[in-house]
GROMACS .gro file of C-alpha atoms in nm:
model
  383
    1MET     CA    1   1.055   0.188  -1.702
    2ARG     CA    2   1.136   0.556  -1.736
    3GLN     CA    3   0.884   0.740  -1.952
    4GLY     CA    4   0.991   1.017  -2.184
    5SER     CA    5   0.964   1.177  -2.522
    6PHE     CA    6   1.077   1.036  -2.855
    7GLN     CA    7   1.371   1.276  -2.833
    8TRP     CA    8   1.475   1.119  -2.502
    9MET     CA    9   1.453   0.773  -2.658
   10LYS     CA   10   1.677   0.888  -2.942
   11SER     CA   11   1.928   1.015  -2.684
   12MET     CA   12   1.908   0.690  -2.492
   13ASN     CA   13   1.971   0.486  -2.807
   14LYS     CA   14   2.260   0.711  -2.902
   15SER     CA   15   2.411   0.670  -2.556
   16ILE     CA   16   2.381   0.290  -2.575
   17ILE     CA   17   2.544   0.285  -2.918
   18LEU     CA   18   2.819   0.529  -2.822
   19ASN     CA   19   2.913   0.331  -2.514
   20LYS     CA   20   2.918   0.011  -2.719
   21ILE     CA   21   3.166   0.169  -2.958
   22ARG     CA   22   3.371   0.310  -2.669
   23THR     CA   23   3.403  -0.020  -2.486
   24GLN     CA   24   3.417  -0.265  -2.779
   25GLY     CA   25   3.534  -0.073  -3.084
   26PRO     CA   26   3.627  -0.141  -3.358
   27ILE     CA   27   3.275  -0.277  -3.392
   28SER     CA   28   3.031  -0.305  -3.684
   29ARG     CA   29   2.681  -0.164  -3.705
   30ALA     CA   30   2.544  -0.518  -3.734
   31GLN     CA   31   2.721  -0.631  -3.417
   32ILE     CA   32   2.589  -0.328  -3.228
   33ALA     CA   33   2.236  -0.414  -3.340
   34ARG     CA   34   2.272  -0.777  -3.234
   35GLU     CA   35   2.417  -0.701  -2.892
   36THR     CA   36   2.187  -0.412  -2.800
   37ASN     CA   37   1.860  -0.545  -2.947
   38LEU     CA   38   1.821  -0.220  -3.140
   39THR     CA   39   1.701  -0.240  -3.500
   40ARG     CA   40   1.955  -0.194  -3.778
   41PRO     CA   41   1.785   0.123  -3.907
   42THR     CA   42   1.796   0.269  -3.553
   43VAL     CA   43   2.166   0.188  -3.523
   44SER     CA   44   2.242   0.327  -3.870
   45SER     CA   45   2.060   0.656  -3.816
   46ASN     CA   46   2.219   0.715  -3.476
   47VAL     CA   47   2.564   0.622  -3.604
   48LYS     CA   48   2.521   0.871  -3.889
   49GLU     CA   49   2.448   1.146  -3.636
   50LEU     CA   50   2.751   1.048  -3.429
   51ILE     CA   51   2.974   1.055  -3.737
   52ASP     CA   52   2.829   1.394  -3.838
   53GLN     CA   53   2.911   1.517  -3.486
   54ASN     CA   54   3.268   1.390  -3.534
   55ILE     CA   55   3.251   1.176  -3.218
   56VAL     CA   56   3.259   0.848  -3.413
   57GLU     CA   57   3.455   0.759  -3.727
   58GLU     CA   58   3.473   0.464  -3.963
   59SER     CA   59   3.782   0.250  -3.933
   60ASP     CA   60   3.944  -0.027  -4.137
   61VAL     CA   61   3.707  -0.291  -4.272
   62GLY     CA   62   3.640  -0.585  -4.042
   63GLN     CA   63   3.638  -0.959  -4.083
   64SER     CA   64   3.350  -1.151  -4.241
   65GLN     CA   65   3.311  -1.516  -4.330
   66VAL     CA   66   3.080  -1.447  -4.623
   67GLY     CA   67   2.967  -1.150  -4.824
   68ARG     CA   68   3.094  -0.795  -4.799
   69LYS     CA   69   3.330  -0.709  -4.517
   70PRO     CA   70   3.165  -0.476  -4.262
   71THR     CA   71   3.283  -0.122  -4.197
   72MET     CA   72   3.402  -0.087  -3.840
   73LEU     CA   73   3.332   0.201  -3.603
   74VAL     CA   74   3.563   0.359  -3.344
   75ILE     CA   75   3.557   0.666  -3.122
   76ASN     CA   76   3.731   0.964  -3.280
   77HIS     CA   77   3.941   1.027  -2.970
   78GLY     CA   78   4.144   1.312  -3.114
   79ALA     CA   79   3.859   1.527  -3.243
   80PHE     CA   80   3.782   1.687  -2.908
   81CYS     CA   81   3.969   1.762  -2.589
   82ILE     CA   82   3.885   1.816  -2.223
   83LEU     CA   83   4.057   2.016  -1.951
   84GLY     CA   84   4.103   1.838  -1.621
   85VAL     CA   85   4.201   2.023  -1.302
   86ASP     CA   86   4.327   1.892  -0.968
   87ALA     CA   87   4.279   2.191  -0.737
   88GLY     CA   88   4.453   2.202  -0.399
   89PRO     CA   89   4.555   2.186  -0.129
   90ASP     CA   90   4.912   2.284  -0.230
   91THR     CA   91   4.903   2.317  -0.607
   92ILE     CA   92   4.667   2.352  -0.901
   93LYS     CA   93   4.745   2.100  -1.172
   94CYS     CA   94   4.579   2.119  -1.511
   95VAL     CA   95   4.590   1.885  -1.812
   96VAL     CA   96   4.452   1.873  -2.163
   97SER     CA   97   4.322   1.526  -2.250
   98ASP     CA   98   4.165   1.361  -2.553
   99LEU     CA   99   3.851   1.147  -2.530
  100SER     CA  100   4.055   0.838  -2.440
  101GLY     CA  101   4.193   1.004  -2.127
  102LYS     CA  102   4.538   1.047  -2.284
  103VAL     CA  103   4.714   1.353  -2.142
  104LEU     CA  104   4.835   1.587  -2.416
  105GLU     CA  105   4.945   1.900  -2.228
  106ARG     CA  106   5.009   2.009  -1.867
  107ALA     CA  107   5.033   2.317  -1.649
  108GLU     CA  108   5.094   2.354  -1.276
  109THR     CA  109   5.064   2.646  -1.035
  110GLN     CA  110   5.202   2.645  -0.681
  111LEU     CA  111   4.953   2.803  -0.442
  112GLN     CA  112   5.090   3.085  -0.229
  113LEU     CA  113   4.956   3.001   0.116
  114PRO     CA  114   4.771   3.131   0.308
  115ILE     CA  115   4.528   3.225   0.033
  116ASP     CA  116   4.183   3.384   0.016
  117ASN     CA  117   3.891   3.310  -0.218
  118GLY     CA  118   3.997   3.570  -0.473
  119GLY     CA  119   4.357   3.454  -0.479
  120PHE     CA  120   4.251   3.094  -0.525
  121LEU     CA  121   4.020   3.175  -0.816
  122HIS     CA  122   4.293   3.386  -0.979
  123ALA     CA  123   4.542   3.096  -0.960
  124LEU     CA  124   4.279   2.851  -1.086
  125LYS     CA  125   4.190   3.063  -1.387
  126ASN     CA  126   4.553   3.130  -1.477
  127SER     CA  127   4.636   2.759  -1.476
  128ILE     CA  128   4.335   2.676  -1.694
  129GLN     CA  129   4.418   2.958  -1.936
  130GLU     CA  130   4.775   2.827  -1.964
  131CYS     CA  131   4.636   2.490  -2.074
  132LEU     CA  132   4.370   2.634  -2.303
  133VAL     CA  133   4.628   2.806  -2.523
  134LYS     CA  134   4.784   2.462  -2.584
  135THR     CA  135   4.469   2.303  -2.727
  136SER     CA  136   4.583   2.378  -3.084
  137GLY     CA  137   4.244   2.495  -3.204
  138LYS     CA  138   4.067   2.168  -3.117
  139ASP     CA  139   3.711   2.173  -2.990
  140VAL     CA  140   3.712   2.181  -2.610
  141ILE     CA  141   3.416   1.997  -2.458
  142GLY     CA  142   3.451   2.145  -2.112
  143ILE     CA  143   3.644   2.165  -1.785
  144GLY     CA  144   3.637   1.910  -1.506
  145VAL     CA  145   3.757   2.029  -1.165
  146ALA     CA  146   3.854   1.782  -0.892
  147MET     CA  147   3.841   2.002  -0.584
  148HIS     CA  148   3.995   1.952  -0.242
  149GLY     CA  149   3.711   1.980   0.009
  150VAL     CA  150   3.333   1.952   0.025
  151VAL     CA  151   3.154   2.040  -0.299
  152ASP     CA  152   2.789   2.103  -0.386
  153ILE     CA  153   2.789   1.916  -0.717
  154GLU     CA  154   2.460   2.068  -0.836
  155THR     CA  155   2.581   2.428  -0.811
  156GLY     CA  156   2.955   2.363  -0.838
  157VAL     CA  157   3.021   2.561  -0.521
  158LEU     CA  158   3.316   2.472  -0.300
  159LEU     CA  159   3.149   2.465   0.040
  160PHE     CA  160   3.455   2.405   0.256
  161ALA     CA  161   3.823   2.331   0.188
  162PRO     CA  162   3.970   2.255   0.532
  163ASN     CA  163   4.338   2.245   0.436
  164LEU     CA  164   4.306   2.577   0.254
  165GLY     CA  165   4.071   2.741   0.503
  166LEU     CA  166   3.835   2.847   0.223
  167MET     CA  167   3.455   2.845   0.208
  168ASP     CA  168   3.171   2.919  -0.034
  169ILE     CA  169   3.355   2.966  -0.364
  170PRO     CA  170   3.128   2.952  -0.674
  171VAL     CA  171   3.386   2.763  -0.882
  172LYS     CA  172   3.149   2.649  -1.159
  173GLU     CA  173   2.987   2.990  -1.207
  174GLU     CA  174   3.320   3.175  -1.209
  175LEU     CA  175   3.483   2.940  -1.462
  176GLU     CA  176   3.182   2.920  -1.693
  177ASN     CA  177   3.155   3.300  -1.699
  178THR     CA  178   3.527   3.336  -1.768
  179PHE     CA  179   3.578   3.064  -2.031
  180GLY     CA  180   3.232   3.005  -2.178
  181LEU     CA  181   3.266   2.628  -2.137
  182GLU     CA  182   3.068   2.369  -1.945
  183VAL     CA  183   3.225   2.308  -1.604
  184LYS     CA  184   3.181   2.010  -1.371
  185VAL     CA  185   3.308   2.036  -1.013
  186GLU     CA  186   3.355   1.734  -0.786
  187ASN     CA  187   3.536   1.638  -0.469
  188ASP     CA  188   3.888   1.518  -0.558
  189ALA     CA  189   3.859   1.170  -0.405
  190ARG     CA  190   3.528   1.104  -0.578
  191ALA     CA  191   3.671   1.226  -0.907
  192MET     CA  192   3.962   0.987  -0.857
  193ALA     CA  193   3.717   0.700  -0.803
  194LEU     CA  194   3.537   0.782  -1.126
  195GLY     CA  195   3.866   0.795  -1.317
  196GLU     CA  196   3.970   0.461  -1.171
  197PHE     CA  197   3.639   0.305  -1.269
  198TRP     CA  198   3.677   0.420  -1.630
  199PHE     CA  199   4.051   0.396  -1.690
  200GLY     CA  200   4.204   0.192  -1.406
  201ASP     CA  201   4.190  -0.141  -1.594
  202HIS     CA  202   3.981  -0.311  -1.325
  203GLY     CA  203   3.756  -0.513  -1.554
  204GLU     CA  204   3.382  -0.538  -1.503
  205LEU     CA  205   3.299  -0.407  -1.156
  206GLU     CA  206   2.971  -0.305  -0.997
  207SER     CA  207   3.126  -0.165  -0.678
  208MET     CA  208   3.461  -0.010  -0.594
  209LEU     CA  209   3.613   0.213  -0.328
  210ALA     CA  210   3.897   0.452  -0.415
  211VAL     CA  211   4.086   0.612  -0.125
  212ASN     CA  212   4.305   0.919  -0.170
  213ILE     CA  213   4.567   0.961   0.107
  214GLY     CA  214   4.785   1.270   0.117
  215ARG     CA  215   4.766   1.570   0.350
  216GLY     CA  216   4.409   1.458   0.410
  217VAL     CA  217   4.207   1.143   0.346
  218GLY     CA  218   3.902   1.106   0.125
  219ALA     CA  219   3.728   0.834  -0.071
  220GLY     CA  220   3.495   0.786  -0.363
  221MET     CA  221   3.245   0.502  -0.387
  222ILE     CA  222   3.117   0.339  -0.703
  223ILE     CA  223   2.793   0.153  -0.636
  224GLY     CA  224   2.596  -0.012  -0.915
  225GLY     CA  225   2.846   0.128  -1.162
  226LYS     CA  226   2.770   0.488  -1.056
  227LEU     CA  227   2.947   0.741  -0.836
  228TYR     CA  228   2.769   0.762  -0.501
  229HIS     CA  229   2.731   1.102  -0.334
  230GLY     CA  230   2.497   1.042  -0.041
  231SER     CA  231   2.199   1.255   0.057
  232SER     CA  232   2.403   1.569   0.131
  233ASP     CA  233   2.715   1.521  -0.085
  234ILE     CA  234   2.953   1.406   0.190
  235ALA     CA  235   2.969   1.034   0.108
  236GLY     CA  236   3.333   0.927   0.113
  237GLU     CA  237   3.461   1.160   0.386
  238ILE     CA  238   3.626   0.860   0.550
  239GLY     CA  239   3.914   1.066   0.684
  240HIS     CA  240   3.672   1.191   0.947
  241MET     CA  241   3.552   0.848   1.051
  242THR     CA  242   3.628   0.815   1.424
  243ILE     CA  243   3.840   0.515   1.514
  244ASP     CA  244   3.961   0.634   1.858
  245LEU     CA  245   3.731   0.841   2.082
  246HIS     CA  246   4.030   0.957   2.286
  247GLY     CA  247   4.271   1.017   1.997
  248GLN     CA  248   4.433   1.326   1.851
  249VAL     CA  249   4.218   1.629   1.776
  250CYS     CA  250   4.153   1.647   1.402
  251GLU     CA  251   4.137   1.969   1.200
  252CYS     CA  252   3.761   1.908   1.177
  253GLY     CA  253   3.740   1.946   1.558
  254ASN     CA  254   3.663   1.582   1.641
  255ARG     CA  255   3.898   1.338   1.810
  256GLY     CA  256   4.054   1.023   1.673
  257CYS     CA  257   3.958   1.062   1.307
  258LEU     CA  258   4.118   0.814   1.067
  259GLN     CA  259   4.301   1.109   0.911
  260THR     CA  260   4.493   1.167   1.236
  261PHE     CA  261   4.642   0.818   1.199
  262ILE     CA  262   4.724   0.781   0.830
  263ALA     CA  263   4.758   1.118   0.652
  264GLY     CA  264   5.098   1.268   0.574
  265PRO     CA  265   5.100   1.506   0.875
  266ALA     CA  266   5.009   1.213   1.104
  267ILE     CA  267   5.312   1.017   0.982
  268SER     CA  268   5.532   1.321   1.045
  269ARG     CA  269   5.391   1.362   1.396
  270LYS     CA  270   5.448   0.997   1.485
  271ILE     CA  271   5.811   0.994   1.378
  272ASN     CA  272   5.871   1.320   1.564
  273GLU     CA  273   5.725   1.162   1.880
  274GLN     CA  274   5.958   0.864   1.844
  275LEU     CA  275   6.280   1.024   1.722
  276GLY     CA  276   6.240   1.390   1.808
  277GLU     CA  277   6.311   1.476   1.444
  278SER     CA  278   6.096   1.688   1.213
  279LEU     CA  279   6.054   1.479   0.899
  280THR     CA  280   5.799   1.495   0.619
  281ALA     CA  281   5.606   1.182   0.530
  282GLU     CA  282   5.815   1.163   0.211
  283GLN     CA  283   6.136   1.172   0.415
  284VAL     CA  284   6.001   0.898   0.641
  285PHE     CA  285   5.940   0.685   0.332
  286GLU     CA  286   6.290   0.754   0.198
  287ARG     CA  287   6.446   0.652   0.529
  288ALA     CA  288   6.231   0.340   0.539
  289LEU     CA  289   6.366   0.247   0.197
  290GLY     CA  290   6.712   0.285   0.344
  291GLY     CA  291   6.631   0.039   0.622
  292ASP     CA  292   6.551   0.279   0.909
  293GLU     CA  293   6.359   0.054   1.152
  294ALA     CA  294   6.172   0.337   1.324
  295CYS     CA  295   6.043   0.470   0.994
  296ILE     CA  296   5.948   0.122   0.875
  297GLU     CA  297   5.755   0.067   1.199
  298VAL     CA  298   5.568   0.398   1.168
  299LEU     CA  299   5.460   0.312   0.813
  300SER     CA  300   5.355  -0.035   0.922
  301GLN     CA  301   5.144   0.120   1.202
  302THR     CA  302   4.993   0.353   0.943
  303GLY     CA  303   4.900   0.051   0.732
  304SER     CA  304   4.738  -0.120   1.033
  305ALA     CA  305   4.530   0.190   1.112
  306LEU     CA  306   4.425   0.217   0.750
  307GLY     CA  307   4.335  -0.153   0.761
  308VAL     CA  308   4.099  -0.082   1.051
  309GLY     CA  309   3.929   0.196   0.858
  310LEU     CA  310   3.900  -0.015   0.542
  311THR     CA  311   3.760  -0.309   0.738
  312ASN     CA  312   3.484  -0.081   0.869
  313LEU     CA  313   3.408   0.026   0.513
  314ILE     CA  314   3.409  -0.333   0.389
  315HIS     CA  315   3.146  -0.411   0.653
  316ILE     CA  316   2.935  -0.112   0.542
  317VAL     CA  317   2.982  -0.095   0.163
  318ASN     CA  318   3.129  -0.440   0.082
  319PRO     CA  319   3.307  -0.326  -0.237
  320GLU     CA  320   3.454  -0.571  -0.486
  321LYS     CA  321   3.785  -0.384  -0.484
  322ILE     CA  322   3.961  -0.104  -0.295
  323ILE     CA  323   4.210   0.122  -0.475
  324LEU     CA  324   4.458   0.343  -0.291
  325GLY     CA  325   4.606   0.662  -0.434
  326GLY     CA  326   4.769   0.985  -0.320
  327GLY     CA  327   5.121   1.055  -0.199
  328VAL     CA  328   5.113   0.829   0.108
  329SER     CA  329   5.016   0.527  -0.108
  330LYS     CA  330   5.363   0.539  -0.267
  331ALA     CA  331   5.488   0.365   0.050
  332GLN     CA  332   5.290   0.060  -0.060
  333GLN     CA  333   5.557  -0.199   0.024
  334PHE     CA  334   5.532  -0.096   0.391
  335LEU     CA  335   5.156  -0.028   0.398
  336LEU     CA  336   4.995  -0.310   0.203
  337PRO     CA  337   5.114  -0.607   0.414
  338ALA     CA  338   4.978  -0.443   0.732
  339ILE     CA  339   4.654  -0.338   0.559
  340ARG     CA  340   4.587  -0.685   0.423
  341GLU     CA  341   4.676  -0.859   0.749
  342THR     CA  342   4.443  -0.630   0.946
  343ILE     CA  343   4.155  -0.692   0.705
  344ARG     CA  344   4.223  -1.067   0.705
  345ALA     CA  345   4.213  -1.077   1.085
  346SER     CA  346   3.916  -0.844   1.134
  347ALA     CA  347   3.667  -0.896   0.850
  348LEU     CA  348   3.352  -1.083   0.946
  349THR     CA  349   3.363  -1.344   0.670
  350GLN     CA  350   3.632  -1.516   0.467
  351SER     CA  351   3.504  -1.365   0.143
  352ALA     CA  352   3.513  -1.016   0.295
  353SER     CA  353   3.866  -1.075   0.426
  354ARG     CA  354   3.977  -1.144   0.068
  355THR     CA  355   3.862  -0.803  -0.063
  356LYS     CA  356   4.128  -0.687  -0.309
  357VAL     CA  357   4.329  -0.384  -0.200
  358GLU     CA  358   4.553  -0.240  -0.472
  359ILE     CA  359   4.750   0.075  -0.556
  360THR     CA  360   4.627   0.289  -0.845
  361LYS     CA  361   4.793   0.225  -1.180
  362LEU     CA  362   4.719   0.584  -1.285
  363GLY     CA  363   4.993   0.716  -1.055
  364ASP     CA  364   5.008   1.087  -0.983
  365ASP     CA  365   4.754   1.151  -1.260
  366ALA     CA  366   4.473   0.954  -1.093
  367THR     CA  367   4.282   1.262  -0.975
  368LEU     CA  368   4.347   1.455  -1.298
  369ILE     CA  369   4.214   1.166  -1.507
  370GLY     CA  370   3.914   1.163  -1.273
  371ALA     CA  371   3.855   1.532  -1.343
  372VAL     CA  372   3.858   1.462  -1.717
  373THR     CA  373   3.613   1.173  -1.666
  374LEU     CA  374   3.358   1.411  -1.512
  375LEU     CA  375   3.302   1.545  -1.865
  376LEU     CA  376   3.333   1.207  -2.037
  377VAL     CA  377   3.039   1.080  -1.834
  378ASP     CA  378   2.831   1.358  -1.991
  379VAL     CA  379   2.948   1.264  -2.340
  380PHE     CA  380   2.911   0.887  -2.320
  381GLU     CA  381   2.641   0.818  -2.063
  382LEU     CA  382   2.275   0.906  -2.042
  383THR     CA  383   2.225   1.050  -1.694
   0.00000   0.00000   0.00000
């Protein structure tokens, strides 16, 4: 058992109580004590602190068979707000959210490409400032940034953003110095996975894989209820998993990466090879909806290739559920049948072949909600 000071124990108890209220509220002090094995005085003193901090508030009285009806506790979702940012590779999107993940305000900046480090930081700060002025005087807890590319989560430095051609940007330091708020920076796909785990309505899960498919491909892994980063912060870079040693050259320099089969540019390349037309992945999807057989076939092939990649990950990680997001996932009616059939035919066991593969219910906000969740983890969990 972790050893620590009395102050740490108080923080741990407060975290346990706060999460109980978050996940089960309205809930009484007595019920919290029963279900956490904390003493009633411990619960009462910690709840008083949480109410004084305005994070928790008393709600309508609850039900009781005998005696006085208990006072119920809920999270005061509207007392504070968080800024969430989805940064790159084409736009910077920013939202203001309350503690429940509800989006209150938005701002969006189109990046003028090509762009250098200074230009990117300027656009990022302007978008955040545009949202900050809409917070209506509420207390802002901090800023969560879901960043395209490889991120050092300890320092908040963007190490490499391949689609932007940027390296070594001290995002956390720059934003904290500018706005005086706590800043958390995370890879966009991993942020999406965290948002899905908290707000995706997936029930009680210990493991989950969230895959973001757009111009590039990335994933976030939840293992043991926690976001998994790996030993050098590159866990989830599944777009650069080789599935064909003799395939197309990827932007990373390797051949046959999964990204060269399923990302938006790969779909455009395939349809150009077949029809000699220059179409975006979105246009391919629109034509598929209209019954274009070539476009339907390209999307089905994309689903099969993604199924191969996901089967490999099922064999390695064995998640309870896989969630797909990003622009390409909108073609789900053409992708999912091929994905599921490939997994069914290739997985080693029957139980593995039945791994659930679903499309995010958070829609285009999946990564933004993930960015917000980066700060919520600090508020509600003891780390």
